[in-house]
PDB file of C-alpha atoms in Angstrom:
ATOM      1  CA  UNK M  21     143.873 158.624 142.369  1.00 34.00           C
ATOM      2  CA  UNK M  22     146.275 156.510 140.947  1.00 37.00           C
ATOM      3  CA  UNK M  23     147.924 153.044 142.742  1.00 34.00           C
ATOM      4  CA  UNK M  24     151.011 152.150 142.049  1.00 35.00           C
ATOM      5  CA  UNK M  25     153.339 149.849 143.728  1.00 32.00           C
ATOM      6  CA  UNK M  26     156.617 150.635 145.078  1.00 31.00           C
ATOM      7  CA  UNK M  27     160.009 149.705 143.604  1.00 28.00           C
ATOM      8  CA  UNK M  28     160.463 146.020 143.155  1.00 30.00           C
ATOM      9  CA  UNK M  29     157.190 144.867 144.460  1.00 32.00           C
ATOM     10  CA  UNK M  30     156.176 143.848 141.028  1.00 32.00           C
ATOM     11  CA  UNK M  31     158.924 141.385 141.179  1.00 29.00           C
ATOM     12  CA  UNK M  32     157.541 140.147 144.880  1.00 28.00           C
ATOM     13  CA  UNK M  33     154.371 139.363 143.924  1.00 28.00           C
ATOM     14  CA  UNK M  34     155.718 137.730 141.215  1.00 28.00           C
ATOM     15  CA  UNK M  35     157.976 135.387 143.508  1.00 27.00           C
ATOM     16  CA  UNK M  36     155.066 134.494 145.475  1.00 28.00           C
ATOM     17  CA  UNK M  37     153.917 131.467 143.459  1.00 23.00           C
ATOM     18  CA  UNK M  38     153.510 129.491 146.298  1.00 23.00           C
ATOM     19  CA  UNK M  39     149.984 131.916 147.559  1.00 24.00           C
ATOM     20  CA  UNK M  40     147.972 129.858 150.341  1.00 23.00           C
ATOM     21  CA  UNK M  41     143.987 129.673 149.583  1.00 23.00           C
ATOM     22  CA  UNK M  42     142.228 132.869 148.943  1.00 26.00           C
ATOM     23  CA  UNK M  43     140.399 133.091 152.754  1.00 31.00           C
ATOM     24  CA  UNK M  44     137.337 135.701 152.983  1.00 40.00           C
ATOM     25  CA  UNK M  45     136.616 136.556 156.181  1.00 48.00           C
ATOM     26  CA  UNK M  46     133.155 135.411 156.310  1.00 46.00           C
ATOM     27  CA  UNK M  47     134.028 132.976 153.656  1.00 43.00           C
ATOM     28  CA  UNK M  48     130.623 130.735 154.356  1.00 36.00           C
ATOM     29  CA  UNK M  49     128.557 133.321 153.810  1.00 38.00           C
ATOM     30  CA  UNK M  50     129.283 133.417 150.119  1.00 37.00           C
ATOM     31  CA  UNK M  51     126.368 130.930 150.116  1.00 38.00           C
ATOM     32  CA  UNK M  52     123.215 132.489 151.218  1.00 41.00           C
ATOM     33  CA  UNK M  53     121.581 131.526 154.129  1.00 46.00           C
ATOM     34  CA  UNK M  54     124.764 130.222 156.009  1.00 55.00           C
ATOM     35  CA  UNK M  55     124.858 131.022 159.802  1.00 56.00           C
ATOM     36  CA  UNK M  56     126.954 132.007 163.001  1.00 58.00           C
ATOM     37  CA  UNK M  57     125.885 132.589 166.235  1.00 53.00           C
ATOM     38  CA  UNK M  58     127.081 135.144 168.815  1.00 51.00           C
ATOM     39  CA  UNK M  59     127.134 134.417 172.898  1.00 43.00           C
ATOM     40  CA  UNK M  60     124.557 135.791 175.075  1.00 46.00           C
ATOM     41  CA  UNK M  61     125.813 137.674 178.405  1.00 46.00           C
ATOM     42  CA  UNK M  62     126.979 135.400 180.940  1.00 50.00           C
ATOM     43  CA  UNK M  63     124.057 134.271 182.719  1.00 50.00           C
ATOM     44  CA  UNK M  64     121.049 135.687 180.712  1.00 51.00           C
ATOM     45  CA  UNK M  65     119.922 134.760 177.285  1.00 54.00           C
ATOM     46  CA  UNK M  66     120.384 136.451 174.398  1.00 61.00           C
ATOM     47  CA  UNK M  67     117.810 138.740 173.124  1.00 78.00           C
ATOM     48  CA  UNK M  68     117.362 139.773 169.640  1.00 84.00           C
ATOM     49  CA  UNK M  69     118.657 143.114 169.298  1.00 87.00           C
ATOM     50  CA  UNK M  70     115.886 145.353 167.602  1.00 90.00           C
ATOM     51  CA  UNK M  71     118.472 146.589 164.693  1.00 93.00           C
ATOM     52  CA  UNK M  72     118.605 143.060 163.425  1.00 92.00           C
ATOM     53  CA  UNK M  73     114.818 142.794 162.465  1.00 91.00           C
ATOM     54  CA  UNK M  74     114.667 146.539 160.750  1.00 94.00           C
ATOM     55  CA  UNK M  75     114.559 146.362 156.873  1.00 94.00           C
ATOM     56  CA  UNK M  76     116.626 149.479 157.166  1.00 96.00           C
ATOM     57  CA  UNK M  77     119.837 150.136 158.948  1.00 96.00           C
ATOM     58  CA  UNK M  78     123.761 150.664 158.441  1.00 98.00           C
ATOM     59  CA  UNK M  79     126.796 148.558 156.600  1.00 98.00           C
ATOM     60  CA  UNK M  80     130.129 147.936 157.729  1.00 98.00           C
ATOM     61  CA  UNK M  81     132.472 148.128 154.829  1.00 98.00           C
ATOM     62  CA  UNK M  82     135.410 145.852 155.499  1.00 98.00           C
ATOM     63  CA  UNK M  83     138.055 146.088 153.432  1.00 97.00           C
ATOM     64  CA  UNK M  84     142.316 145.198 153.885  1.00 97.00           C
ATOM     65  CA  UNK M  85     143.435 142.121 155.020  1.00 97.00           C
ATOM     66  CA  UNK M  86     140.482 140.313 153.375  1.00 96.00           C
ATOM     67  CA  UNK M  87     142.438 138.082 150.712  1.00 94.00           C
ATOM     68  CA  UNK M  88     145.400 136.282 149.428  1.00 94.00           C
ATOM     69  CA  UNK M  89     147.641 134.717 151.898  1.00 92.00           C
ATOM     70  CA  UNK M  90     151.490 134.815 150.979  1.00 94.00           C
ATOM     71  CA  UNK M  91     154.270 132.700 151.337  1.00 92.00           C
ATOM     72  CA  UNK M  92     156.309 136.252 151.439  1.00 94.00           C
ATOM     73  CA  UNK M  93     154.751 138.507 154.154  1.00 94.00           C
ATOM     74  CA  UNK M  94     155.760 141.656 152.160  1.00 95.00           C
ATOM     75  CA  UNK M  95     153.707 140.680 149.055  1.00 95.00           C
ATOM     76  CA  UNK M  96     150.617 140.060 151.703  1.00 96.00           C
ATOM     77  CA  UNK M  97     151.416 143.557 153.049  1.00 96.00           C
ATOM     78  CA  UNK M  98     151.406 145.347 149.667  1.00 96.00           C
ATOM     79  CA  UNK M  99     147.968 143.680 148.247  1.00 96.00           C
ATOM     80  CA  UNK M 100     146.233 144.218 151.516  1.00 97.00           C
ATOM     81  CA  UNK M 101     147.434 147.932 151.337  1.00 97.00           C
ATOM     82  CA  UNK M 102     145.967 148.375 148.149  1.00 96.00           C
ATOM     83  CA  UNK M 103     142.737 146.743 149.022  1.00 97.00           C
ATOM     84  CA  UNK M 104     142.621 149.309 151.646  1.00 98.00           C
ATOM     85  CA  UNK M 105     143.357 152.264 149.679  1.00 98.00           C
ATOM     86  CA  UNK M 106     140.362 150.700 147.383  1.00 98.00           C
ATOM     87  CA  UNK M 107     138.075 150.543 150.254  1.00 98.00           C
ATOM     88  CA  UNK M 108     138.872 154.027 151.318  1.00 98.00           C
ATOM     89  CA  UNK M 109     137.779 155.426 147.893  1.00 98.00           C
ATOM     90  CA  UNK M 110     134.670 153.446 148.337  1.00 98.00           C
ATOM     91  CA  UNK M 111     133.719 154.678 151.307  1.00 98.00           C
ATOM     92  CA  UNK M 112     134.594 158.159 150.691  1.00 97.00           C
ATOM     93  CA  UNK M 113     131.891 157.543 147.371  1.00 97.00           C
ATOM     94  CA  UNK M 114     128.929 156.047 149.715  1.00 97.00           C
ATOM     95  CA  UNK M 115     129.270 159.051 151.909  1.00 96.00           C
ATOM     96  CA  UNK M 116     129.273 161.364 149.622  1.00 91.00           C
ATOM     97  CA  UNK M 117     126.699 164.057 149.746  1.00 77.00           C
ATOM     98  CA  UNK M 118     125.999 162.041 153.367  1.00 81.00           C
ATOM     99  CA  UNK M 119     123.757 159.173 150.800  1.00 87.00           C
ATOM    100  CA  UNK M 120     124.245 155.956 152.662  1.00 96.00           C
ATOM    101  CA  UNK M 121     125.099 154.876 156.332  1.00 97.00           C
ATOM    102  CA  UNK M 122     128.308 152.655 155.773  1.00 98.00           C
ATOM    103  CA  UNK M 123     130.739 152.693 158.484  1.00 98.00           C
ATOM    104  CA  UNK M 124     134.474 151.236 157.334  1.00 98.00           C
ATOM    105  CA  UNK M 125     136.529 148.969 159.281  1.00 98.00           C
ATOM    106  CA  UNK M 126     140.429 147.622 158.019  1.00 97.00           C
ATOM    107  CA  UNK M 127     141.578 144.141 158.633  1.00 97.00           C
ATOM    108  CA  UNK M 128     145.303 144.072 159.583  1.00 96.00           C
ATOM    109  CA  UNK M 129     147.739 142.186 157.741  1.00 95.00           C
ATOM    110  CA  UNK M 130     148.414 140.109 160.664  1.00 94.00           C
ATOM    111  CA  UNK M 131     144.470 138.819 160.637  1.00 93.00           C
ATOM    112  CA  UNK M 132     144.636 138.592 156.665  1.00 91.00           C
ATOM    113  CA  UNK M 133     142.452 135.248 156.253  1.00 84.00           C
ATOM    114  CA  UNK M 134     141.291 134.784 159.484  1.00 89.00           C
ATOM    115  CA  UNK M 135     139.329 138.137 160.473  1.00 89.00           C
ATOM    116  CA  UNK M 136     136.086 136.734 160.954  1.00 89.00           C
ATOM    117  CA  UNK M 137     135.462 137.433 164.903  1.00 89.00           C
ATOM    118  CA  UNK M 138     137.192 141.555 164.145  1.00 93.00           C
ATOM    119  CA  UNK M 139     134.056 141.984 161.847  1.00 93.00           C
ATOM    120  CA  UNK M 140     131.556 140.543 163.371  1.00 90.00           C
ATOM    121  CA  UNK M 141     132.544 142.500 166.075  1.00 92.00           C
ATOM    122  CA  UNK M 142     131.997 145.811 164.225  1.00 95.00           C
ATOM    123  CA  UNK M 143     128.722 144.514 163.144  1.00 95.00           C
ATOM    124  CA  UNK M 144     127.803 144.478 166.580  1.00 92.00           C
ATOM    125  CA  UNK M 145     129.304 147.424 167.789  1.00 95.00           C
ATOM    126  CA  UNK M 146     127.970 149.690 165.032  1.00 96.00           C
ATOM    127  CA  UNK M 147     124.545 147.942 165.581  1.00 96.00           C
ATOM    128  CA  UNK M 148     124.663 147.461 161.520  1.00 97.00           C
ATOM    129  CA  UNK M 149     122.942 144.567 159.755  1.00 97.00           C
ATOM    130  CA  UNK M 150     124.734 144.674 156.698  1.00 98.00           C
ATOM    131  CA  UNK M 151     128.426 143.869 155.894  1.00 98.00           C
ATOM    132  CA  UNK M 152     129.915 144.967 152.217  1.00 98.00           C
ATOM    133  CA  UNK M 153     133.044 143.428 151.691  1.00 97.00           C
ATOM    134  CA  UNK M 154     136.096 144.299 149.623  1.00 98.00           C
ATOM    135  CA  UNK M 155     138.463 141.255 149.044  1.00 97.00           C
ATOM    136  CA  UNK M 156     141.156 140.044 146.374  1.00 97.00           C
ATOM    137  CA  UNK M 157     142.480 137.392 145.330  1.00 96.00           C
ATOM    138  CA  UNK M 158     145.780 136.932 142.693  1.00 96.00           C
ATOM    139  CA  UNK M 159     146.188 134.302 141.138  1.00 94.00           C
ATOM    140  CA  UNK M 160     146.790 132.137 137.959  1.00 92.00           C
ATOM    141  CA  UNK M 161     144.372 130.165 136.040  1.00 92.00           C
ATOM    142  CA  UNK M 162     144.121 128.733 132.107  1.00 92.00           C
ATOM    143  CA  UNK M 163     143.758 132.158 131.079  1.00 91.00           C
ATOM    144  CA  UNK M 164     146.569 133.405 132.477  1.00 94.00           C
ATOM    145  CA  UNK M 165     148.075 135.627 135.729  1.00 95.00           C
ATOM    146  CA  UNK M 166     145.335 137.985 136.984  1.00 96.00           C
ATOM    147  CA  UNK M 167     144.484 139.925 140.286  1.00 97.00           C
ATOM    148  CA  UNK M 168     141.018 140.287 141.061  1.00 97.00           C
ATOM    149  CA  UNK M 169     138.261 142.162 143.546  1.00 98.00           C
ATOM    150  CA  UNK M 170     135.269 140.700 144.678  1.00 98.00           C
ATOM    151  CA  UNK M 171     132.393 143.111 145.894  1.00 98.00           C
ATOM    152  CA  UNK M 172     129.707 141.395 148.232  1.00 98.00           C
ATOM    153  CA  UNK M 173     127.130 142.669 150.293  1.00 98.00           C
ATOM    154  CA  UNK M 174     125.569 140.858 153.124  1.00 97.00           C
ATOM    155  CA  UNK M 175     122.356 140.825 155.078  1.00 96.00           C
ATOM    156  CA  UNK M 176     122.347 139.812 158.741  1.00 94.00           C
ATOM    157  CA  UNK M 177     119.040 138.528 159.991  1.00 90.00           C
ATOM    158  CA  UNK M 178     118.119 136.317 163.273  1.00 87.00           C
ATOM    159  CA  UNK M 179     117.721 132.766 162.293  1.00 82.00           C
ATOM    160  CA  UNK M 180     113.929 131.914 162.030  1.00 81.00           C
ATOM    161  CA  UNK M 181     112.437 130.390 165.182  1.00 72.00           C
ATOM    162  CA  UNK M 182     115.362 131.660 167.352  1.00 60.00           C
ATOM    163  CA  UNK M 183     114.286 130.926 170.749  1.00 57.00           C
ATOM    164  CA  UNK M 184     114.110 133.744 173.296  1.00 50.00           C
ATOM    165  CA  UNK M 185     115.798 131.330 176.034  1.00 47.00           C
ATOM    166  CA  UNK M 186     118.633 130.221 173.645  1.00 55.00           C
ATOM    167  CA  UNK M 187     122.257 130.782 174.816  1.00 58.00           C
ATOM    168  CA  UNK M 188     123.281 132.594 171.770  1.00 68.00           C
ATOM    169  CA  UNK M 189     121.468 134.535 168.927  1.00 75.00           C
ATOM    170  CA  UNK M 190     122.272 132.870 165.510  1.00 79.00           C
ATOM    171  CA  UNK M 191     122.190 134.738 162.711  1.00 82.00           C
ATOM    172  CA  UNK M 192     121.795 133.764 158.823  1.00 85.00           C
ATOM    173  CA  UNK M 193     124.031 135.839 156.497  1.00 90.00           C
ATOM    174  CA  UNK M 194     122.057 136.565 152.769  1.00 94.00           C
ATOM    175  CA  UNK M 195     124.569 137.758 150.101  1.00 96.00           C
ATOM    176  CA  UNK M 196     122.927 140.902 148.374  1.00 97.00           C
ATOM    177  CA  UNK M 197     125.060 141.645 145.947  1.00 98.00           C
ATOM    178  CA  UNK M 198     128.078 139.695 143.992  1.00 98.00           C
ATOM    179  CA  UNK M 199     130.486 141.120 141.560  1.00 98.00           C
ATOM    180  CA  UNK M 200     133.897 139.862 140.745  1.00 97.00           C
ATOM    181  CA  UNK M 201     136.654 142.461 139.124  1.00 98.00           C
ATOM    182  CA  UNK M 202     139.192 141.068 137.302  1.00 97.00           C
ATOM    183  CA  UNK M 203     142.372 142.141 135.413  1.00 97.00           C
ATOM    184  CA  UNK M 204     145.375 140.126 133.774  1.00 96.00           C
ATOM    185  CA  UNK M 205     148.628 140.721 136.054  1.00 95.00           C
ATOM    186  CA  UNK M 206     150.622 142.409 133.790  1.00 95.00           C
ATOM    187  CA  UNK M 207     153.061 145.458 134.527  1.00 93.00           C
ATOM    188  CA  UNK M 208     150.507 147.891 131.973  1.00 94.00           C
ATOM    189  CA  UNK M 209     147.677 147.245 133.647  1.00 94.00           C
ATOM    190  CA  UNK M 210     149.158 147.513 137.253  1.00 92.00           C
ATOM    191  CA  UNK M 211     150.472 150.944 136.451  1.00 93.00           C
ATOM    192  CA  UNK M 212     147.343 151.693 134.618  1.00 94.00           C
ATOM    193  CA  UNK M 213     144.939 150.814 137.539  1.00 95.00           C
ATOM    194  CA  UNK M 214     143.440 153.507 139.263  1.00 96.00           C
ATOM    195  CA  UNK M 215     141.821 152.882 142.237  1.00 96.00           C
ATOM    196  CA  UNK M 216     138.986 156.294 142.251  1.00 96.00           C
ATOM    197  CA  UNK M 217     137.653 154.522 138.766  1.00 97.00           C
ATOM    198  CA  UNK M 218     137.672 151.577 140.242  1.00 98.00           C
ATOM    199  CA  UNK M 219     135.849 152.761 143.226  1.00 97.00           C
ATOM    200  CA  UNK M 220     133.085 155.230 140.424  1.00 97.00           C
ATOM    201  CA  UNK M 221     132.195 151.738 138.747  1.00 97.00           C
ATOM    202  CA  UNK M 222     132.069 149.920 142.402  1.00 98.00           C
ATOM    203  CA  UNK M 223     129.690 152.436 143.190  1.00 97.00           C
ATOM    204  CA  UNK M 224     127.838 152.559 140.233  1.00 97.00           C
ATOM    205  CA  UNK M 225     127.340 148.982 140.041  1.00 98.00           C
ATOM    206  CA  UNK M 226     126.067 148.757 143.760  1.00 97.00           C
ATOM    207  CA  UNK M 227     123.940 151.991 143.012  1.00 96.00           C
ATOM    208  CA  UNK M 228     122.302 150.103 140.202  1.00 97.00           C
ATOM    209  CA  UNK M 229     121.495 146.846 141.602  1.00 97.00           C
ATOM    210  CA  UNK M 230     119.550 148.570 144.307  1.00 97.00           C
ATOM    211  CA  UNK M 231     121.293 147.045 147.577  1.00 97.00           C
ATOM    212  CA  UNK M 232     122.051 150.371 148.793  1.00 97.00           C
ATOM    213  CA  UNK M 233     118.978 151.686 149.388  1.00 96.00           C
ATOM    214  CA  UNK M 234     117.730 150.207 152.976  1.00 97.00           C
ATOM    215  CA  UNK M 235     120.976 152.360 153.528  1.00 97.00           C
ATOM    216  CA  UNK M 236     119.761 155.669 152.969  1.00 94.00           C
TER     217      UNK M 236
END
């Protein structure tokens, strides 16, 4: 499959000099070991929930509104389309031949950058204790305009010597698996890009790490 932007957009996101901070929704846990707690029912405390202690389990793959933040809301829209459309090949490659357990969840343009509760939400919901993550970022540096896609994966344990009276469960967020994508903004290599190659190497890069495997 091919992506290709519609008429004009090139000349959007090239208007769009003024791009906010590149904001990942769980930006903290680019570090590993960085932690967030969720609230126990009202008036009981908060039990660790069995799924979080396996060594096997399920991923949410979050993908869309995870990533630059425009001064133009249409250029936001377009990128966070794309990054969709990538995470949608993705996904349609981890399933294949029903391999891994990866369920996919889209951040709205309206949460771009600030998405954090929506997928820790799904983690819980799904009862998965992984998170792979699909975000982008464009941008300009000393070497020039680019746009780029960072793959991470995530492991979501229980802190260590969570207590079983505490009001909340916190949880420590381990980052599996890092891989940054880049390409120089240029109108060739937009129209060149195509996002099911992009998604085969994604998926062979993940495949040969071995991160995928508590998956299966």
């Amino acid at each position: 499959m091919r992506t290709r932007f519609a008429d004009g957009s090139g000349a959007i996101i090239a208007r769009a000099a003024s791009m906010l901070a590149l904001g990942l929704v769980l930006g903290g846990c680019a570090t590993p070991d960085a932690a967030t707690s969720a609230a126990a029912p009202r008036g009981g405390s908060a039990a660790i929930p069995s799924y979080l202690t396996l060594p096997t389990g399920c991923a949410v793959l979050a993908g869309g509104g995870i990533g630059s933040l425009f001064a133009d809301e249409q250029a936001t829209a377009i990128w966070d389309r794309i990054n969709a459309t990538l995470t949608a090949e993705l996904h349609e490659r981890l399933l294949r031949d029903r391999q891994y357990r990866v369920i996919r969840f889209t951040v709205p343009t309206q949460r771009t950058g600030k998405a954090e509760d929506l997928v820790l939400a799904q983690l819980a919901e799904q009862r998965c204790n992984r998170l792979i993550q699909v975000s982008h970022q464009i941008a300009e540096d000393g070497a020039g305009r680019h746009f780029r896609f960072d793959i991470a994966l995530f492991r979501i344990d229980p802190k260590p010597g969570h207590e079983a009276m505490a009001a909340a469960i916190t949880v420590v967020t381990t980052a599996e698996f890092k891989h940054s994508y880049r390409y120089a903004r240029t109108q060739q290599s937009l129209d060149d890009f195509h996002a099911g190659d992009f998604a085969e190497q994604v998926f062979a890069d993940l495949t040969k790490s071995g991160v995928l495997a508590p998956l299966r």
